[in-house]
XYZ file of C-alpha atoms in Angstrom:
669
model
C 14.623 -44.221 35.062
C 14.221 -41.292 32.500
C 12.320 -38.602 33.337
C 9.226 -37.412 31.261
C 9.196 -33.962 30.138
C 6.801 -31.245 31.071
C 5.342 -31.012 27.737
C 4.928 -34.909 27.663
C 2.711 -35.397 30.478
C -0.637 -36.255 29.783
C 0.178 -37.574 26.527
C -0.032 -41.421 25.198
C 2.191 -42.883 22.219
C -1.023 -43.237 20.344
C -1.878 -39.581 20.689
C -1.384 -37.619 17.519
C 1.210 -34.688 16.972
C 0.263 -31.384 18.610
C -1.565 -29.228 16.156
C 0.396 -26.285 14.662
C -0.639 -22.811 14.934
C 0.099 -19.777 13.132
C 3.242 -18.103 14.221
C 1.261 -14.540 14.370
C -1.970 -13.049 13.129
C -0.421 -11.394 10.104
C 0.278 -14.880 8.638
C -3.355 -15.983 9.101
C -4.767 -12.988 7.475
C -2.310 -13.381 4.512
C -3.489 -16.914 4.051
C -7.129 -16.253 4.035
C -6.549 -13.220 1.620
C -4.018 -15.146 -0.411
C -6.952 -17.922 -0.735
C -9.776 -15.815 -1.519
C -7.946 -13.275 -3.623
C -7.430 -15.523 -6.872
C -7.292 -15.155 -10.422
C -11.383 -14.763 -10.481
C -10.659 -11.189 -9.065
C -8.495 -10.055 -12.167
C -10.070 -11.924 -15.121
C -13.587 -12.717 -14.014
C -14.996 -9.816 -11.953
C -14.227 -7.027 -14.547
C -15.693 -9.200 -17.084
C -18.988 -9.451 -15.217
C -18.800 -5.579 -14.408
C -18.543 -4.865 -17.993
C -21.131 -7.335 -19.295
C -23.572 -6.467 -16.649
C -24.218 -3.016 -16.038
C -20.803 -1.601 -14.983
C -21.617 0.036 -11.526
C -24.707 -1.529 -11.260
C -23.238 -4.993 -11.191
C -20.902 -3.749 -8.546
C -23.725 -2.430 -6.392
C -25.505 -5.683 -6.959
C -22.313 -7.728 -6.212
C -21.718 -5.828 -2.916
C -25.498 -6.350 -1.783
C -24.974 -10.225 -2.266
C -21.791 -10.060 -0.266
C -23.262 -8.473 2.806
C -26.380 -10.528 2.598
C -25.372 -13.624 1.706
C -21.508 -13.919 1.580
C -20.157 -12.519 4.636
C -22.829 -14.720 7.023
C -21.589 -17.733 5.328
C -17.843 -16.760 5.325
C -18.162 -16.024 9.303
C -20.004 -19.490 9.636
C -16.818 -21.288 8.195
C -14.254 -19.044 9.993
C -16.241 -19.792 13.253
C -16.632 -23.660 12.943
C -13.162 -24.006 12.137
C -11.880 -22.017 14.753
C -14.240 -23.506 17.509
C -13.961 -27.176 16.900
C -10.027 -26.894 15.478
C -10.462 -29.402 13.116
C -10.660 -29.489 8.991
C -13.913 -29.905 7.170
C -14.591 -33.375 7.938
C -13.854 -32.764 11.662
C -16.105 -29.670 11.812
C -19.032 -31.434 10.076
C -18.925 -34.831 12.070
C -18.758 -32.750 15.201
C -22.207 -31.336 14.305
C -23.436 -34.704 13.302
C -21.941 -37.782 12.066
C -24.483 -38.114 9.782
C -23.267 -34.649 8.120
C -19.413 -35.824 7.822
C -20.020 -36.436 3.908
C -20.241 -32.622 3.530
C -16.280 -32.517 4.562
C -15.495 -35.561 2.164
C -17.339 -33.556 -0.635
C -15.274 -30.416 -0.188
C -12.087 -32.711 -0.073
C -13.434 -33.976 -3.555
C -13.863 -30.429 -5.137
C -10.691 -28.936 -3.825
C -8.986 -32.257 -5.521
C -10.540 -31.620 -8.908
C -9.868 -27.762 -8.643
C -6.198 -28.306 -7.646
C -5.687 -30.620 -10.477
C -6.588 -27.983 -13.198
C -5.729 -24.779 -11.382
C -1.807 -25.612 -10.897
C -2.086 -25.854 -15.037
C -2.882 -22.651 -15.044
C -0.110 -21.600 -12.781
C 2.128 -24.042 -15.301
C 0.759 -21.570 -18.621
C 1.984 -18.366 -16.554
C 5.458 -20.048 -15.916
C 5.659 -20.539 -19.379
C 4.786 -16.949 -20.568
C 6.987 -15.750 -17.630
C 9.971 -17.576 -18.955
C 9.095 -16.468 -22.834
C 9.071 -12.844 -21.485
C 12.765 -12.726 -20.889
C 13.334 -11.885 -24.155
C 14.305 -8.431 -25.888
C 11.191 -8.605 -28.313
C 8.163 -10.541 -27.019
C 7.772 -13.900 -29.287
C 3.928 -12.939 -29.438
C 4.324 -9.329 -30.301
C 4.446 -9.970 -34.215
C 3.614 -12.966 -36.784
C 6.318 -15.070 -37.441
C 6.910 -15.831 -40.955
C 5.128 -18.501 -43.291
C 6.725 -21.309 -44.968
C 7.841 -19.095 -47.944
C 9.717 -16.932 -45.417
C 7.980 -13.620 -46.842
C 4.568 -13.332 -45.876
C 3.324 -13.554 -42.262
C 1.894 -17.063 -41.505
C -1.501 -16.886 -42.928
C -3.351 -18.362 -39.532
C -1.513 -15.568 -37.636
C -2.345 -13.095 -40.078
C -6.005 -13.877 -39.934
C -6.076 -13.639 -36.095
C -3.362 -11.854 -34.241
C -0.003 -12.309 -33.042
C -0.954 -13.154 -29.285
C -3.945 -15.243 -30.034
C -1.722 -17.185 -32.595
C 1.132 -17.383 -30.004
C -1.565 -18.953 -27.403
C -3.186 -21.456 -29.593
C -0.462 -22.632 -31.689
C 2.592 -22.043 -29.515
C 1.906 -22.332 -26.110
C -0.830 -24.835 -26.054
C -0.507 -26.281 -29.631
C -4.093 -26.835 -29.365
C -5.837 -29.748 -31.349
C -8.953 -29.197 -33.021
C -10.942 -30.926 -30.798
C -11.220 -32.426 -27.401
C -11.679 -35.994 -28.704
C -8.160 -35.342 -30.530
C -5.402 -35.798 -27.616
C -2.387 -34.961 -29.648
C 0.107 -36.021 -27.038
C 1.533 -34.236 -24.098
C 3.231 -31.239 -24.456
C 7.073 -31.384 -23.183
C 7.415 -27.722 -22.524
C 4.117 -27.525 -20.481
C 4.817 -30.474 -18.916
C 8.130 -29.360 -17.492
C 6.128 -25.973 -16.440
C 3.622 -28.006 -14.471
C 6.518 -30.323 -12.727
C 7.703 -27.171 -11.611
C 4.463 -25.598 -10.438
C 3.717 -28.688 -8.378
C 7.206 -28.699 -7.189
C 6.555 -24.808 -5.828
C 3.475 -26.147 -4.216
C 5.225 -28.959 -2.462
C 7.747 -26.890 -1.489
C 5.609 -24.310 0.224
C 3.553 -27.091 1.909
C 5.853 -29.449 2.960
C 6.093 -28.038 6.623
C 2.513 -27.223 6.862
C 1.191 -23.821 7.997
C 4.881 -22.922 9.270
C 6.259 -23.100 5.828
C 3.445 -21.987 3.943
C 3.039 -18.974 6.142
C 6.191 -17.824 5.111
C 5.539 -18.222 1.399
C 2.358 -16.061 1.799
C 4.133 -13.340 2.839
C 5.600 -12.895 -0.781
C 2.711 -14.494 -2.838
C -0.236 -12.581 -1.133
C 1.632 -9.170 -0.954
C 3.226 -9.182 -4.253
C 0.299 -8.877 -6.835
C -1.041 -5.670 -4.975
C 2.402 -4.305 -5.474
C 2.265 -5.415 -9.596
C -1.512 -4.017 -9.507
C -0.712 -0.743 -8.189
C 2.171 -0.463 -10.780
C -0.248 -1.286 -13.448
C -2.720 1.252 -12.519
C -0.020 4.223 -12.298
C 0.897 3.347 -15.794
C -2.463 2.219 -17.218
C -3.976 5.575 -16.295
C -1.172 7.540 -18.033
C -2.328 5.757 -21.072
C -3.767 7.246 -24.171
C -7.602 5.934 -23.876
C -7.347 4.937 -20.419
C -10.205 7.192 -19.344
C -12.273 6.016 -22.056
C -11.919 2.470 -20.526
C -12.732 3.661 -17.081
C -15.982 5.376 -18.200
C -17.040 2.558 -20.072
C -16.634 0.463 -17.097
C -18.358 2.425 -14.673
C -21.275 3.697 -16.913
C -24.373 2.370 -14.468
C -27.241 0.574 -16.491
C -29.573 -0.162 -13.552
C -32.068 -1.952 -15.794
C -29.794 -4.772 -15.870
C -31.034 -5.541 -12.285
C -34.241 -7.102 -13.994
C -32.380 -9.923 -15.362
C -32.221 -13.100 -13.181
C -29.254 -14.175 -15.210
C -27.091 -11.491 -13.911
C -28.220 -12.136 -10.126
C -26.967 -15.767 -10.830
C -23.749 -14.448 -12.069
C -23.297 -11.904 -9.208
C -24.184 -14.642 -6.658
C -21.878 -17.094 -8.056
C -18.681 -14.479 -8.262
C -19.575 -13.775 -4.463
C -19.508 -17.363 -3.535
C -16.322 -18.341 -5.590
C -14.500 -15.086 -4.495
C -14.941 -15.880 -0.721
C -14.110 -19.763 -1.351
C -16.961 -20.980 0.677
C -17.418 -24.827 0.412
C -13.768 -25.772 -0.287
C -12.945 -26.161 3.187
C -9.756 -24.157 2.837
C -11.668 -21.261 5.045
C -12.399 -23.906 7.646
C -8.574 -25.636 7.887
C -7.121 -22.274 7.986
C -9.143 -20.950 11.020
C -8.570 -24.249 12.764
C -4.971 -23.286 13.398
C -6.308 -20.190 15.331
C -6.045 -19.244 18.678
C -9.327 -20.183 20.181
C -10.494 -16.566 21.223
C -9.156 -14.799 18.217
C -11.810 -12.231 16.922
C -12.892 -14.227 13.585
C -15.597 -12.202 13.430
C -13.486 -8.750 12.663
C -11.075 -11.253 10.393
C -14.227 -11.818 8.088
C -15.095 -8.578 7.738
C -11.412 -7.623 7.038
C -11.134 -10.393 4.423
C -14.371 -9.988 2.944
C -13.509 -6.262 2.579
C -10.046 -6.706 1.180
C -11.603 -9.272 -1.360
C -13.846 -6.598 -2.582
C -11.403 -3.871 -2.790
C -9.233 -5.878 -4.725
C -11.573 -6.797 -7.120
C -12.281 -3.065 -7.908
C -8.562 -2.246 -7.942
C -8.266 -5.126 -10.263
C -11.135 -3.694 -12.384
C -9.612 -0.211 -12.761
C -6.421 -1.940 -13.992
C -7.745 -3.845 -16.599
C -10.077 -1.448 -18.314
C -7.414 1.334 -17.840
C -5.123 -1.133 -20.065
C -7.959 -2.616 -22.409
C -9.071 1.241 -23.008
C -5.559 2.045 -23.978
C -5.478 -1.319 -26.229
C -9.241 -0.391 -27.805
C -8.362 3.262 -28.569
C -5.147 1.984 -30.194
C -7.170 -0.467 -32.157
C -9.787 1.597 -33.005
C -7.279 4.427 -34.230
C -5.577 1.787 -36.435
C -9.190 1.134 -37.878
C -10.047 4.857 -38.567
C -6.726 5.049 -40.741
C -7.200 2.337 -42.586
C -10.934 2.946 -43.395
C -10.107 6.640 -44.276
C -7.353 5.136 -46.449
C -9.477 3.264 -48.210
C -12.435 5.924 -48.316
C -9.843 8.497 -49.997
C -9.058 5.605 -52.694
C -12.868 4.986 -53.246
C -13.765 8.586 -53.670
C -10.719 9.202 -55.907
C -11.677 6.511 -58.213
C -15.239 7.316 -58.212
C -16.436 4.021 -56.686
C -18.630 6.154 -54.284
C -20.928 8.897 -54.739
C -19.819 12.356 -53.638
C -19.230 11.964 -49.725
C -18.039 14.413 -47.475
C -15.419 12.919 -45.433
C -15.396 13.787 -41.558
C -12.210 15.322 -41.748
C -9.341 16.247 -44.007
C -6.812 15.371 -41.649
C -7.382 11.722 -40.809
C -4.748 11.601 -38.099
C -6.497 14.327 -35.851
C -9.770 12.195 -36.236
C -10.723 10.379 -32.958
C -12.496 6.899 -33.073
C -15.691 8.387 -31.331
C -15.965 11.240 -33.995
C -15.427 8.806 -36.571
C -18.022 6.838 -35.320
C -20.233 9.893 -34.839
C -19.968 10.485 -38.466
C -20.605 6.987 -39.649
C -23.760 6.665 -37.689
C -25.225 10.006 -39.348
C -24.725 8.451 -42.857
C -27.828 7.602 -45.131
C -28.694 3.720 -44.529
C -28.121 2.935 -48.152
C -24.656 5.016 -48.006
C -23.700 2.699 -44.722
C -24.420 -0.485 -46.628
C -22.431 0.735 -49.871
C -19.543 1.446 -47.316
C -19.925 -2.018 -45.657
C -19.678 -3.578 -49.168
C -16.384 -2.234 -49.471
C -15.338 -3.269 -46.053
C -15.204 0.416 -44.394
C -17.077 -0.625 -40.873
C -17.721 1.425 -37.839
C -14.787 1.958 -35.101
C -16.511 1.773 -32.368
C -14.056 1.604 -28.359
C -16.723 -0.483 -27.338
C -16.657 -3.133 -30.069
C -12.691 -3.547 -29.112
C -13.543 -3.620 -24.973
C -15.896 -6.472 -25.560
C -13.561 -8.805 -27.443
C -11.845 -11.495 -25.713
C -11.972 -10.114 -21.805
C -13.096 -13.136 -19.828
C -10.701 -15.780 -18.596
C -7.690 -16.946 -20.031
C -8.829 -14.948 -22.981
C -8.167 -11.498 -21.205
C -4.651 -12.863 -19.349
C -3.198 -14.543 -22.252
C -4.747 -12.867 -25.274
C -6.164 -9.365 -24.679
C -3.877 -8.083 -21.890
C -0.947 -9.823 -23.165
C -1.779 -8.037 -26.500
C -2.028 -4.558 -24.877
C 1.447 -4.744 -22.827
C 2.971 -5.648 -26.251
C 2.279 -1.628 -26.973
C 4.025 -0.393 -23.656
C 7.308 1.075 -23.967
C 9.706 -1.578 -22.323
C 7.079 -4.287 -22.993
C 9.103 -7.371 -21.635
C 9.718 -5.562 -18.311
C 5.770 -5.269 -18.028
C 4.961 -8.819 -19.215
C 7.333 -10.299 -16.731
C 5.701 -8.470 -13.700
C 2.482 -9.467 -15.088
C 3.220 -13.025 -15.100
C 4.798 -12.943 -11.753
C 1.503 -11.696 -10.445
C -0.608 -14.333 -12.058
C 2.110 -16.921 -10.765
C 1.822 -15.720 -7.165
C -1.960 -15.142 -7.154
C -2.567 -18.493 -8.466
C 0.035 -19.983 -5.990
C -1.632 -18.849 -2.964
C -4.803 -19.639 -3.873
C -3.588 -23.283 -4.693
C -1.762 -23.399 -1.460
C -5.441 -22.719 0.375
C -6.912 -25.529 -2.336
C -4.220 -27.949 -1.224
C -4.721 -27.344 2.440
C -8.741 -27.907 2.069
C -7.429 -31.214 1.402
C -4.373 -32.094 3.208
C -6.261 -30.666 6.722
C -9.229 -32.806 6.884
C -7.418 -35.941 5.706
C -4.638 -35.762 8.838
C -6.987 -34.672 11.121
C -9.482 -37.433 10.272
C -6.447 -40.221 10.173
C -3.929 -39.461 13.089
C -1.551 -42.432 11.772
C -1.087 -39.650 8.558
C -0.009 -36.783 10.800
C 3.162 -38.637 11.934
C 4.028 -39.015 8.338
C 2.597 -35.521 7.108
C 5.570 -34.557 5.017
C 5.517 -37.835 2.996
C 2.028 -37.654 2.632
C 1.993 -34.029 1.340
C 4.572 -34.941 -1.281
C 2.777 -37.859 -2.627
C -0.304 -35.823 -2.826
C 1.790 -33.543 -5.124
C 3.349 -36.397 -7.005
C -0.267 -37.584 -7.748
C -1.265 -34.274 -8.660
C 1.079 -34.084 -11.058
C 0.734 -37.356 -12.793
C -3.274 -36.784 -12.964
C -2.412 -33.222 -14.456
C -1.019 -34.625 -17.535
C -4.064 -34.978 -18.680
C -4.496 -31.042 -18.800
C -1.176 -30.532 -20.534
C -1.566 -32.578 -23.784
C -2.852 -31.020 -26.891
C -6.609 -31.078 -26.154
C -5.701 -30.501 -22.412
C -7.081 -26.993 -22.374
C -10.288 -28.377 -23.670
C -10.506 -30.368 -20.110
C -9.232 -27.242 -18.010
C -12.781 -25.580 -19.472
C -14.648 -28.605 -18.517
C -13.315 -28.871 -15.378
C -13.384 -25.050 -14.268
C -17.041 -25.152 -15.631
C -18.430 -28.073 -13.915
C -16.482 -29.534 -11.550
C -16.718 -27.178 -8.785
C -19.905 -24.739 -9.652
C -22.810 -27.135 -8.722
C -21.100 -29.314 -5.994
C -19.780 -26.552 -3.921
C -23.043 -24.821 -3.984
C -24.680 -28.042 -2.847
C -22.049 -28.415 -0.179
C -22.455 -24.765 0.876
C -26.384 -25.363 1.153
C -25.645 -28.437 3.192
C -23.420 -26.249 5.384
C -26.161 -24.123 6.089
C -28.683 -26.408 6.796
C -26.484 -28.416 9.109
C -25.955 -25.346 11.282
C -29.170 -23.571 11.054
C -31.419 -26.496 11.385
C -29.833 -29.702 12.414
C -27.275 -28.400 15.224
C -29.271 -25.138 15.606
C -28.072 -21.471 15.063
C -28.995 -20.333 18.601
C -26.919 -23.002 19.994
C -23.645 -22.564 17.611
C -23.993 -18.626 18.048
C -24.232 -19.341 21.705
C -20.908 -21.174 21.393
C -19.351 -18.422 19.326
C -20.372 -15.698 21.861
C -18.762 -17.522 24.667
C -15.510 -17.941 22.503
C -15.559 -14.626 21.306
C -16.557 -12.854 24.724
C -19.654 -11.047 23.243
C -21.788 -9.570 25.790
C -25.242 -8.584 24.831
C -26.322 -4.947 24.482
C -28.622 -3.247 26.904
C -31.137 -5.680 28.576
C -29.759 -8.492 26.685
C -30.424 -7.507 23.280
C -27.589 -9.542 20.967
C -27.356 -7.700 17.628
C -25.260 -10.690 16.136
C -28.450 -13.162 16.625
C -29.362 -11.525 13.008
C -26.686 -14.370 11.414
C -28.518 -16.976 12.855
C -31.913 -15.326 10.984
C -29.272 -15.208 7.463
C -28.144 -18.657 7.833
C -31.684 -19.990 8.287
C -33.528 -17.935 5.390
C -31.454 -15.603 3.305
C -28.056 -17.398 2.903
C -29.928 -20.675 2.547
C -32.661 -19.502 0.213
C -29.827 -17.777 -1.978
C -27.832 -21.197 -2.322
C -30.824 -23.145 -3.147
C -32.006 -20.559 -5.914
C -28.385 -20.219 -7.228
C -28.355 -24.310 -7.411
C -31.523 -24.284 -9.329
C -30.567 -21.510 -11.653
C -27.372 -23.131 -12.189
C -29.108 -26.456 -12.956
C -31.572 -24.639 -15.157
C -29.059 -22.872 -17.275
C -27.557 -26.413 -17.711
C -30.696 -27.828 -19.278
C -31.310 -24.617 -21.155
C -27.979 -24.548 -22.993
C -26.576 -28.127 -23.601
C -22.608 -28.007 -22.464
C -20.444 -26.416 -24.906
C -16.565 -25.678 -25.015
C -14.696 -23.169 -26.883
C -12.613 -25.001 -29.455
C -9.731 -23.355 -32.092
C -10.764 -23.985 -35.886
C -7.434 -23.277 -37.408
C -8.742 -23.235 -41.035
C -10.647 -20.117 -39.868
C -8.393 -18.953 -37.280
C -11.021 -18.067 -35.049
C -12.669 -19.671 -31.810
C -15.973 -21.553 -32.211
C -18.238 -23.101 -29.771
C -18.672 -26.996 -30.183
C -20.801 -29.296 -28.216
C -19.290 -31.901 -25.909
C -19.057 -35.425 -27.618
C -21.115 -37.899 -25.370
C -18.388 -39.250 -23.613
C -17.135 -36.004 -22.692
C -21.047 -35.107 -21.418
C -20.708 -38.543 -19.640
C -17.342 -37.327 -17.822
C -18.812 -34.130 -17.032
C -21.752 -35.541 -15.312
C -19.280 -38.127 -13.614
C -17.485 -35.532 -12.213
C -20.648 -33.699 -10.636
C -21.612 -36.805 -9.202
C -18.519 -38.024 -7.819
C -17.946 -34.654 -5.815
C -21.626 -34.557 -4.494
C -22.027 -38.446 -3.804
C -20.368 -38.365 -0.234
C -22.742 -36.184 1.160
C -25.949 -38.666 0.501
C -23.978 -41.732 0.422
C -22.246 -40.870 4.224
C -25.272 -40.260 5.500
C -27.164 -43.546 4.534
C -24.194 -45.099 5.902
C -24.435 -43.577 9.128
C -28.110 -44.361 9.406
C -27.292 -47.897 8.661
C -24.712 -48.118 10.802
C -27.213 -46.497 13.869
C -29.911 -48.997 12.753
C -27.500 -51.932 13.353
C -26.317 -50.358 16.652
C -29.759 -49.985 17.719
C -30.822 -53.747 16.311
C -27.675 -55.112 18.466
C -28.952 -53.440 21.663
C -32.379 -54.894 21.210
C -31.005 -58.287 21.017
C -28.647 -58.216 23.875
C -29.131 -59.417 27.161
C -30.262 -56.919 29.793
C -27.226 -54.405 31.250
C -26.560 -52.346 34.012
C -27.432 -48.628 33.582
C -23.520 -47.730 34.332
C -22.752 -49.993 31.199
C -25.754 -48.322 28.963
C -24.067 -44.742 30.043
C -20.573 -45.709 28.952
C -21.966 -47.137 25.748
C -23.883 -43.826 25.154
C -20.776 -41.716 25.916
C -18.351 -43.660 23.833
C -20.779 -44.116 20.389
C -19.568 -41.630 18.027
C -23.081 -41.910 16.495
C -24.406 -39.434 19.259
C -24.808 -36.086 17.957
C -24.598 -34.775 21.506
C -20.617 -35.998 22.169
C -18.383 -33.038 22.057
C -15.495 -35.119 19.830
C -17.534 -37.628 18.133
C -14.817 -40.380 18.128
C -11.961 -37.728 17.864
C -8.760 -37.514 19.929
C -8.108 -34.404 22.043
C -6.472 -31.382 20.031
C -3.281 -30.304 21.404
C -2.294 -27.130 19.796
C 1.247 -25.783 19.368
C 0.957 -22.088 20.492
C 3.306 -19.465 19.946
C 5.561 -18.070 23.147
C 3.138 -16.823 25.674
C -0.029 -18.643 24.692
C 1.016 -21.720 26.539
C -1.803 -21.431 29.574
C -4.274 -20.836 26.396
C -2.713 -24.087 24.745
C -3.641 -26.041 27.890
C -7.291 -24.732 27.935
C -10.066 -27.271 27.272
C -10.822 -27.305 23.404
C -14.004 -27.405 21.686
C -14.035 -30.400 19.961
C -11.783 -32.259 22.299
C -11.967 -34.121 25.567
C -11.659 -31.743 28.728
């Protein structure tokens, strides 16, 4: 008779494989940092700072981070670590009626993953094109006559033309498909292959990938910071960036934008934070982890902001100086021909004239003379005006910042570094998005755990096929739609439901008591527990903030009908265009599909409980022992620790075997 191995004692053929665990603490921290620090830190946060009061916005962001962001982030970390399940299992543990929260998180992660990997594909496309002695977006191509630049490029800029006409080959509207771009489809396939390869062995493989994908962007940012601060005009960019405008605090729209940025920068509601923390050792200090990750995230946003505005200050200075030189040349010609009355120029040496000096001279002119100059095409050349152009989202990464790098010495080298950074930022966030899908479903359906690798490959293959919609000529418009509407409202609703579930359904004090035992927290003097402040935040400040953000987002949509930014080839400029009716129906469907699991599964559970009670009332009397067994086995019982889940066996690193055999929260003892 074959002997049973010690590690197999107490298991059954029906029990799922043991749950994996992080090899070490560094991998876990890198995973959380890699997921929370993404493209938004590089191209969204700097834009919001500049548009909303500079240093005033940073202070507002920090305030909301402390009062709302960190408490909710800690809630997700503690829930995942204590229950050791994905988002579906965590919320079913709190109450079977809340399982829809986990499914809604999975749906949102699916929507985000579809378009987020397209951004990685765009970065791959630019990365490949950066390996040239002369960057292809450094100058305009020749037109049909091979003697003059392409008119569309000459009217806009080389980087804008390359982005819309070469990279995207964008159509004129969202309704004109135009077919799939083979080059972008190949890049999308490569992006999904990278994601699949990193996830194929779960956190065992993705943890190793994160050593590079999470740390390399910091190396690049520091390189750009040193190089950027040495550029002419960098100081002006930083000055413009951090000039505080405290009056902006009176604008509620700024509060909404700051709260939204805090919300998305920490990755709340995706289920990825819960998934990553569920692979932790039970007694890990998740509170310290939350403070560390949130702090790194905030400092990374500040670092990226310094880099972006140092480089944009250099670009704005170069553009403004070219503007001054052009205007001074035109002014000299007009004065020489007598087309203008006698006018004292700001200086006799146009080369020595700086943009601020020219701007000050221009604004001192009499109004009628200023109007006459504008009629001849002589305008102001302000650094601030150039800094405001195209500094958000893809416009920052693929147009404005790309244009600035063409002015660098050895520009192909810096371009390779920049798009490698974008690739790694996107990849580390993408791995978190996919874990927000895979972990809850693998935990929910044990049969999938035995085929986890195959399930991962099928998910990535499905993501690639569905993602082909985003690499057609109108695909960038769908990326904007998904980015604006598929995640914002559903995620705010998910996090609001999370706060309600813990604070008012399960009980904030009850949950904090369990966390207190898990982390070994001890009361301070006479039983005072300072961490109870988290309970107040979950009940009131965080919940009210989420509800306020939800209402503000809905109000913003109602006040401003949804539009998208289209490329007008005739005018060679970007224009805001309203969505056609079918596209409006599609974006509404995205919001409904993402939030529908919450009420639908809540009502389904209520119906199941009503049927169970109805059957009990019509059944013949049974003994007390049978009723006790039925109560224990009912997955509808909120007091049942596992709520229908099998015991969670966790693979622990060497030296943690005793902890692995300890009773786990969310599993049978």
